[in-house]
């Protein structure tokens, strides 16, 4: 009776499965497993940044609602929509006006129907008033009366923004939010500091005298931060004074390094660890590692992060019809700019023809085979698209990567003859033509074949000269900063800054550790003769030459000194 057996009963797994089952894996083995990511929908009255109920609601043109106090710090720091990743300005936000009943619930201002997660909610772009879609459909759309039902202002069909559509469940899916996928923090600096403060979880009122100690520590830490902020010679990358302890020996306090010095995070530390701790934990053949050390990025990986290299690059493309001056944008497309610069430096584009030329659209080149099917990147493989920046195909002379689909960029590129907004977020923009537009016009006027749009006479790239390599400039500036930091560390290691390198007696110390001998009023001024001495080898007898005048007229009143150790002449 059982499947493939002589049992006289059918098990639960056999009943539940369709074609196969397993004692270890359970029922429905043959069916593909569903996605592990659980569907989570954001309620309509929650801010899409803080994921908390909003107090001052604003929305975008696509209906995403934010709290004004949360979205403004995000826009100031990132300048993008946290949900979609597209550029967003504060002037594009629309202030919403929700009507509420006596219980504080959000309702439709006409029918007073309470909004729920299953209500189709819309807002008017020009007024910001929020209605149920049933009300707008019945009283405005069907009646063809395009006036706001609250303040009687005119609006159009395009002004109706869908805030919540219960039929479109993917509209407010948390798994599709860009900043959640990237793992970006939405907290401000003050919120981060408050969250990282360990005392916020401690009830100081129940600690008694220990509360005074905690408050004293907080006051000392605050004063130290203020002092470091006002000190121009303070280097935050060096270990702080908290890592030093003092030993008392014969009444002298000498700083000694702590047994656990603070580790400085390398500038090129990755977001992931090396994995040695996990690998050594599961394998006895590896050396045990107990710390989760960050993996280190190479110089190339470190530079090719978006918004890392912000200095623009410049190059000249010499063609058979004239020169084109190109401005490169490594801030938003670092990989595409790096690929173009490296290929140009090694002469990859020399003699390459433009194989496609469409009047009033674009001209394409960069394929050494001249067929439009070849070409390779500087890494020998295709690299991914870069769409995070605000660059768009909005003008003549925009330079973008040609591809065969998603993440298939190689060496081919094209230059537009006119704005082409339909290419946005499909092709990576990495530069634009800033000089030689008359050459671009001559390229556009070249006769082409009707079928393939290929120039009838070869129009080739003779040479690409890179005038300003933004990555070399970035490396040069980084080396200069490292040299300055190294010199500052040497000064600190040798005894601190020029003001700090003095003894307790007021004597200055040179870089080699020798004291500066001068005729000042410090304590050791009477020992100068013993140190310097005459060339004959005979030391001056100081005590024999000193005669004390005890007359009353010679007794002078000591001068009052406002600070320091005073004058030691009377010792």
mmCIF file of N, CA and C in Angstrom, residues 159-251:
data_model
loop_
_atom_site.group_PDB
_atom_site.id
_atom_site.type_symbol
_atom_site.label_atom_id
_atom_site.label_comp_id
_atom_site.label_asym_id
_atom_site.label_seq_id
_atom_site.Cartn_x
_atom_site.Cartn_y
_atom_site.Cartn_z
ATOM 1 N N UNK A 159 -1.715 64.758 -10.364
ATOM 2 C CA UNK A 159 -1.438 65.166 -8.986
ATOM 3 C C UNK A 159 -1.854 64.123 -7.964
ATOM 4 N N UNK A 160 -2.543 63.079 -8.381
ATOM 5 C CA UNK A 160 -2.999 62.040 -7.446
ATOM 6 C C UNK A 160 -1.837 61.067 -7.213
ATOM 7 N N UNK A 161 -1.364 61.002 -5.971
ATOM 8 C CA UNK A 161 -0.236 60.142 -5.586
ATOM 9 C C UNK A 161 -0.770 59.002 -4.730
ATOM 10 N N UNK A 162 -0.433 57.784 -5.090
ATOM 11 C CA UNK A 162 -0.860 56.619 -4.316
ATOM 12 C C UNK A 162 0.073 56.440 -3.124
ATOM 13 N N UNK A 163 -0.475 56.578 -1.926
ATOM 14 C CA UNK A 163 0.294 56.407 -0.700
ATOM 15 C C UNK A 163 0.292 54.951 -0.259
ATOM 16 N N UNK A 164 -0.860 54.301 -0.363
ATOM 17 C CA UNK A 164 -0.954 52.878 -0.017
ATOM 18 C C UNK A 164 -1.962 52.204 -0.922
ATOM 19 N N UNK A 165 -1.545 51.123 -1.571
ATOM 20 C CA UNK A 165 -2.423 50.319 -2.421
ATOM 21 C C UNK A 165 -2.426 48.905 -1.870
ATOM 22 N N UNK A 166 -3.519 48.454 -1.272
ATOM 23 C CA UNK A 166 -3.523 47.097 -0.695
ATOM 24 C C UNK A 166 -3.373 45.995 -1.730
ATOM 25 N N UNK A 167 -3.617 46.305 -3.007
ATOM 26 C CA UNK A 167 -3.445 45.298 -4.043
ATOM 27 C C UNK A 167 -1.988 45.141 -4.468
ATOM 28 N N UNK A 168 -1.180 46.164 -4.230
ATOM 29 C CA UNK A 168 0.237 46.129 -4.588
ATOM 30 C C UNK A 168 1.040 45.892 -3.317
ATOM 31 N N UNK A 169 1.240 44.634 -2.959
ATOM 32 C CA UNK A 169 1.880 44.301 -1.685
ATOM 33 C C UNK A 169 3.376 44.566 -1.718
ATOM 34 N N UNK A 170 3.991 44.659 -2.891
ATOM 35 C CA UNK A 170 5.429 44.884 -2.976
ATOM 36 C C UNK A 170 5.799 46.354 -2.860
ATOM 37 N N UNK A 171 4.784 47.246 -2.781
ATOM 38 C CA UNK A 171 5.077 48.677 -2.793
ATOM 39 C C UNK A 171 5.835 49.106 -1.548
ATOM 40 N N UNK A 172 5.535 48.541 -0.382
ATOM 41 C CA UNK A 172 6.172 48.938 0.868
ATOM 42 C C UNK A 172 6.877 47.745 1.508
ATOM 43 N N UNK A 173 7.477 46.903 0.654
ATOM 44 C CA UNK A 173 8.205 45.733 1.139
ATOM 45 C C UNK A 173 9.561 46.170 1.693
ATOM 46 N N UNK A 174 9.826 45.867 2.956
ATOM 47 C CA UNK A 174 11.077 46.286 3.591
ATOM 48 C C UNK A 174 12.288 45.630 2.950
ATOM 49 N N UNK A 175 12.119 44.434 2.373
ATOM 50 C CA UNK A 175 13.259 43.737 1.774
ATOM 51 C C UNK A 175 13.771 44.437 0.517
ATOM 52 N N UNK A 176 12.980 45.342 -0.060
ATOM 53 C CA UNK A 176 13.404 46.036 -1.275
ATOM 54 C C UNK A 176 13.965 47.425 -0.991
ATOM 55 N N UNK A 177 14.030 47.838 0.277
ATOM 56 C CA UNK A 177 14.563 49.161 0.615
ATOM 57 C C UNK A 177 16.069 49.166 0.393
ATOM 58 N N UNK A 178 16.560 50.169 -0.332
ATOM 59 C CA UNK A 178 17.968 50.212 -0.729
ATOM 60 C C UNK A 178 18.895 50.339 0.488
ATOM 61 N N UNK A 179 18.558 51.204 1.435
ATOM 62 C CA UNK A 179 19.476 51.421 2.551
ATOM 63 C C UNK A 179 19.508 50.227 3.494
ATOM 64 N N UNK A 180 18.429 49.440 3.531
ATOM 65 C CA UNK A 180 18.442 48.221 4.337
ATOM 66 C C UNK A 180 19.266 47.132 3.662
ATOM 67 N N UNK A 181 19.220 47.073 2.340
ATOM 68 C CA UNK A 181 20.038 46.100 1.618
ATOM 69 C C UNK A 181 21.523 46.417 1.760
ATOM 70 N N UNK A 182 21.868 47.725 1.744
ATOM 71 C CA UNK A 182 23.272 48.125 1.870
ATOM 72 C C UNK A 182 23.750 48.149 3.312
ATOM 73 N N UNK A 183 22.831 48.046 4.267
ATOM 74 C CA UNK A 183 23.223 48.056 5.677
ATOM 75 C C UNK A 183 23.656 49.421 6.176
ATOM 76 N N UNK A 184 23.111 50.517 5.597
ATOM 77 C CA UNK A 184 23.486 51.863 6.018
ATOM 78 C C UNK A 184 22.722 52.263 7.271
ATOM 79 N N UNK A 185 23.371 53.015 8.118
ATOM 80 C CA UNK A 185 22.748 53.489 9.354
ATOM 81 C C UNK A 185 21.997 54.785 9.074
ATOM 82 N N UNK A 186 20.810 54.927 9.654
ATOM 83 C CA UNK A 186 19.998 56.132 9.479
ATOM 84 C C UNK A 186 20.073 57.047 10.686
ATOM 85 N N UNK A 187 20.948 56.758 11.639
ATOM 86 C CA UNK A 187 21.052 57.562 12.844
ATOM 87 C C UNK A 187 21.998 58.740 12.616
ATOM 88 N N UNK A 188 21.706 59.858 13.279
ATOM 89 C CA UNK A 188 22.597 61.011 13.238
ATOM 90 C C UNK A 188 23.761 60.788 14.202
ATOM 91 N N UNK A 189 24.739 61.711 14.178
ATOM 92 C CA UNK A 189 25.889 61.576 15.063
ATOM 93 C C UNK A 189 25.471 61.637 16.533
ATOM 94 N N UNK A 190 24.505 62.519 16.853
ATOM 95 C CA UNK A 190 24.040 62.606 18.236
ATOM 96 C C UNK A 190 23.348 61.314 18.659
ATOM 97 N N UNK A 191 22.536 60.740 17.761
ATOM 98 C CA UNK A 191 21.852 59.490 18.096
ATOM 99 C C UNK A 191 22.835 58.338 18.240
ATOM 100 N N UNK A 192 23.871 58.306 17.375
ATOM 101 C CA UNK A 192 24.885 57.264 17.500
ATOM 102 C C UNK A 192 25.621 57.378 18.833
ATOM 103 N N UNK A 193 25.981 58.616 19.202
ATOM 104 C CA UNK A 193 26.686 58.817 20.468
ATOM 105 C C UNK A 193 25.799 58.435 21.650
ATOM 106 N N UNK A 194 24.517 58.760 21.557
ATOM 107 C CA UNK A 194 23.604 58.409 22.653
ATOM 108 C C UNK A 194 23.407 56.901 22.744
ATOM 109 N N UNK A 195 23.342 56.240 21.587
ATOM 110 C CA UNK A 195 23.148 54.791 21.610
ATOM 111 C C UNK A 195 24.388 54.071 22.116
ATOM 112 N N UNK A 196 25.565 54.595 21.807
ATOM 113 C CA UNK A 196 26.802 53.959 22.250
ATOM 114 C C UNK A 196 27.188 54.317 23.673
ATOM 115 N N UNK A 197 26.434 55.209 24.305
ATOM 116 C CA UNK A 197 26.740 55.605 25.680
ATOM 117 C C UNK A 197 26.319 54.488 26.627
ATOM 118 N N UNK A 198 27.245 53.868 27.367
ATOM 119 C CA UNK A 198 26.858 52.760 28.251
ATOM 120 C C UNK A 198 26.031 53.202 29.445
ATOM 121 N N UNK A 199 26.099 54.486 29.805
ATOM 122 C CA UNK A 199 25.374 54.936 30.991
ATOM 123 C C UNK A 199 23.879 55.075 30.755
ATOM 124 N N UNK A 200 23.444 55.060 29.487
ATOM 125 C CA UNK A 200 22.015 55.204 29.224
ATOM 126 C C UNK A 200 21.232 53.982 29.676
ATOM 127 N N UNK A 201 21.906 52.852 29.867
ATOM 128 C CA UNK A 201 21.235 51.642 30.334
ATOM 129 C C UNK A 201 21.368 51.456 31.853
ATOM 130 N N UNK A 202 21.959 52.428 32.550
ATOM 131 C CA UNK A 202 22.212 52.304 33.977
ATOM 132 C C UNK A 202 21.296 53.263 34.725
ATOM 133 N N UNK A 203 20.635 52.767 35.762
ATOM 134 C CA UNK A 203 19.812 53.591 36.628
ATOM 135 C C UNK A 203 20.709 54.204 37.691
ATOM 136 N N UNK A 204 21.159 55.435 37.436
ATOM 137 C CA UNK A 204 22.110 56.063 38.351
ATOM 138 C C UNK A 204 21.488 56.386 39.699
ATOM 139 N N UNK A 205 20.170 56.511 39.756
ATOM 140 C CA UNK A 205 19.529 56.836 41.027
ATOM 141 C C UNK A 205 19.627 55.687 42.017
ATOM 142 N N UNK A 206 19.802 54.460 41.518
ATOM 143 C CA UNK A 206 19.867 53.298 42.398
ATOM 144 C C UNK A 206 21.293 52.882 42.714
ATOM 145 N N UNK A 207 22.284 53.657 42.274
ATOM 146 C CA UNK A 207 23.674 53.274 42.486
ATOM 147 C C UNK A 207 24.280 53.891 43.742
ATOM 148 N N UNK A 208 23.657 54.906 44.280
ATOM 149 C CA UNK A 208 24.209 55.523 45.473
ATOM 150 C C UNK A 208 25.458 56.327 45.151
ATOM 151 N N UNK A 209 26.548 56.051 45.910
ATOM 152 C CA UNK A 209 27.798 56.785 45.715
ATOM 153 C C UNK A 209 28.475 56.450 44.391
ATOM 154 N N UNK A 210 28.173 55.261 43.842
ATOM 155 C CA UNK A 210 28.773 54.895 42.558
ATOM 156 C C UNK A 210 28.313 55.812 41.434
ATOM 157 N N UNK A 211 27.141 56.425 41.594
ATOM 158 C CA UNK A 211 26.662 57.342 40.559
ATOM 159 C C UNK A 211 27.576 58.554 40.447
ATOM 160 N N UNK A 212 28.147 59.005 41.569
ATOM 161 C CA UNK A 212 29.061 60.143 41.528
ATOM 162 C C UNK A 212 30.318 59.806 40.730
ATOM 163 N N UNK A 213 30.787 58.557 40.876
ATOM 164 C CA UNK A 213 31.981 58.144 40.128
ATOM 165 C C UNK A 213 31.694 58.135 38.628
ATOM 166 N N UNK A 214 30.535 57.630 38.241
ATOM 167 C CA UNK A 214 30.180 57.602 36.822
ATOM 168 C C UNK A 214 30.057 59.016 36.264
ATOM 169 N N UNK A 215 29.447 59.915 37.031
ATOM 170 C CA UNK A 215 29.323 61.293 36.553
ATOM 171 C C UNK A 215 30.694 61.955 36.428
ATOM 172 N N UNK A 216 31.598 61.642 37.382
ATOM 173 C CA UNK A 216 32.941 62.213 37.295
ATOM 174 C C UNK A 216 33.674 61.705 36.069
ATOM 175 N N UNK A 217 33.525 60.408 35.751
ATOM 176 C CA UNK A 217 34.164 59.852 34.558
ATOM 177 C C UNK A 217 33.606 60.492 33.291
ATOM 178 N N UNK A 218 32.296 60.712 33.258
ATOM 179 C CA UNK A 218 31.695 61.349 32.092
ATOM 180 C C UNK A 218 32.219 62.773 31.934
ATOM 181 N N UNK A 219 32.360 63.499 33.053
ATOM 182 C CA UNK A 219 32.868 64.866 32.973
ATOM 183 C C UNK A 219 34.310 64.886 32.481
ATOM 184 N N UNK A 220 35.142 63.923 32.949
ATOM 185 C CA UNK A 220 36.540 63.861 32.508
ATOM 186 C C UNK A 220 36.617 63.541 31.018
ATOM 187 N N UNK A 221 35.794 62.582 30.565
ATOM 188 C CA UNK A 221 35.800 62.216 29.137
ATOM 189 C C UNK A 221 35.346 63.378 28.273
ATOM 190 N N UNK A 222 34.340 64.114 28.745
ATOM 191 C CA UNK A 222 33.853 65.266 27.974
ATOM 192 C C UNK A 222 34.909 66.350 27.889
ATOM 193 N N UNK A 223 35.597 66.601 29.018
ATOM 194 C CA UNK A 223 36.661 67.611 29.011
ATOM 195 C C UNK A 223 37.813 67.187 28.119
ATOM 196 N N UNK A 224 38.151 65.899 28.102
ATOM 197 C CA UNK A 224 39.232 65.413 27.249
ATOM 198 C C UNK A 224 38.875 65.590 25.765
ATOM 199 N N UNK A 225 37.611 65.285 25.414
ATOM 200 C CA UNK A 225 37.200 65.452 24.023
ATOM 201 C C UNK A 225 37.254 66.914 23.607
ATOM 202 N N UNK A 226 36.826 67.803 24.492
ATOM 203 C CA UNK A 226 36.876 69.225 24.158
ATOM 204 C C UNK A 226 38.310 69.709 24.008
ATOM 205 N N UNK A 227 39.207 69.214 24.870
ATOM 206 C CA UNK A 227 40.603 69.620 24.782
ATOM 207 C C UNK A 227 41.240 69.097 23.500
ATOM 208 N N UNK A 228 40.919 67.860 23.128
ATOM 209 C CA UNK A 228 41.478 67.315 21.888
ATOM 210 C C UNK A 228 40.934 68.033 20.666
ATOM 211 N N UNK A 229 39.668 68.448 20.751
ATOM 212 C CA UNK A 229 39.075 69.147 19.607
ATOM 213 C C UNK A 229 39.704 70.523 19.411
ATOM 214 N N UNK A 230 40.083 71.167 20.509
ATOM 215 C CA UNK A 230 40.692 72.496 20.407
ATOM 216 C C UNK A 230 42.191 72.454 20.178
ATOM 217 N N UNK A 231 42.814 71.273 20.295
ATOM 218 C CA UNK A 231 44.252 71.139 20.106
ATOM 219 C C UNK A 231 44.564 70.832 18.653
ATOM 220 N N UNK A 232 45.213 71.734 17.914
ATOM 221 C CA UNK A 232 45.488 71.456 16.487
ATOM 222 C C UNK A 232 46.504 70.360 16.284
ATOM 223 N N UNK A 233 47.309 70.051 17.298
ATOM 224 C CA UNK A 233 48.344 69.029 17.160
ATOM 225 C C UNK A 233 47.867 67.652 17.588
ATOM 226 N N UNK A 234 46.588 67.562 17.955
ATOM 227 C CA UNK A 234 46.072 66.262 18.394
ATOM 228 C C UNK A 234 45.873 65.346 17.197
ATOM 229 N N UNK A 235 46.358 64.145 17.298
ATOM 230 C CA UNK A 235 46.222 63.146 16.235
ATOM 231 C C UNK A 235 45.312 62.030 16.751
ATOM 232 N N UNK A 236 44.067 61.952 16.271
ATOM 233 C CA UNK A 236 43.157 60.928 16.797
ATOM 234 C C UNK A 236 43.553 59.524 16.422
ATOM 235 N N UNK A 237 44.444 59.343 15.405
ATOM 236 C CA UNK A 237 44.843 57.997 15.010
ATOM 237 C C UNK A 237 45.850 57.381 15.960
ATOM 238 N N UNK A 238 46.516 58.234 16.806
ATOM 239 C CA UNK A 238 47.485 57.709 17.755
ATOM 240 C C UNK A 238 46.776 57.214 19.009
ATOM 241 N N UNK A 239 47.387 56.283 19.751
ATOM 242 C CA UNK A 239 46.765 55.802 20.981
ATOM 243 C C UNK A 239 46.572 56.953 21.956
ATOM 244 N N UNK A 240 45.407 56.957 22.604
ATOM 245 C CA UNK A 240 45.095 58.026 23.527
ATOM 246 C C UNK A 240 45.818 57.813 24.840
ATOM 247 N N UNK A 241 45.720 58.859 25.686
ATOM 248 C CA UNK A 241 46.389 58.775 26.978
ATOM 249 C C UNK A 241 45.723 57.775 27.893
ATOM 250 N N UNK A 242 44.549 57.313 27.550
ATOM 251 C CA UNK A 242 43.883 56.315 28.376
ATOM 252 C C UNK A 242 44.603 54.985 28.328
ATOM 253 N N UNK A 243 45.437 54.771 27.318
ATOM 254 C CA UNK A 243 46.176 53.521 27.212
ATOM 255 C C UNK A 243 47.496 53.564 27.963
ATOM 256 N N UNK A 244 47.761 54.662 28.700
ATOM 257 C CA UNK A 244 48.983 54.786 29.473
ATOM 258 C C UNK A 244 48.653 54.778 30.954
ATOM 259 N N UNK A 245 49.488 54.116 31.741
ATOM 260 C CA UNK A 245 49.351 54.100 33.187
ATOM 261 C C UNK A 245 50.591 54.731 33.784
ATOM 262 N N UNK A 246 50.533 55.101 35.047
ATOM 263 C CA UNK A 246 51.661 55.759 35.701
ATOM 264 C C UNK A 246 52.201 54.872 36.799
ATOM 265 N N UNK A 247 53.511 54.742 36.817
ATOM 266 C CA UNK A 247 54.195 54.036 37.884
ATOM 267 C C UNK A 247 54.861 55.051 38.797
ATOM 268 N N UNK A 248 54.740 54.840 40.091
ATOM 269 C CA UNK A 248 55.340 55.741 41.066
ATOM 270 C C UNK A 248 56.548 55.058 41.669
ATOM 271 N N UNK A 249 57.712 55.655 41.442
ATOM 272 C CA UNK A 249 58.951 55.101 41.985
ATOM 273 C C UNK A 249 59.812 56.282 42.450
ATOM 274 N N UNK A 250 60.069 56.306 43.747
ATOM 275 C CA UNK A 250 60.844 57.389 44.356
ATOM 276 C C UNK A 250 60.192 58.746 44.127
ATOM 277 N N UNK A 251 58.857 58.712 44.157
ATOM 278 C CA UNK A 251 58.138 59.976 44.003
ATOM 279 C C UNK A 251 58.069 60.494 42.596
#
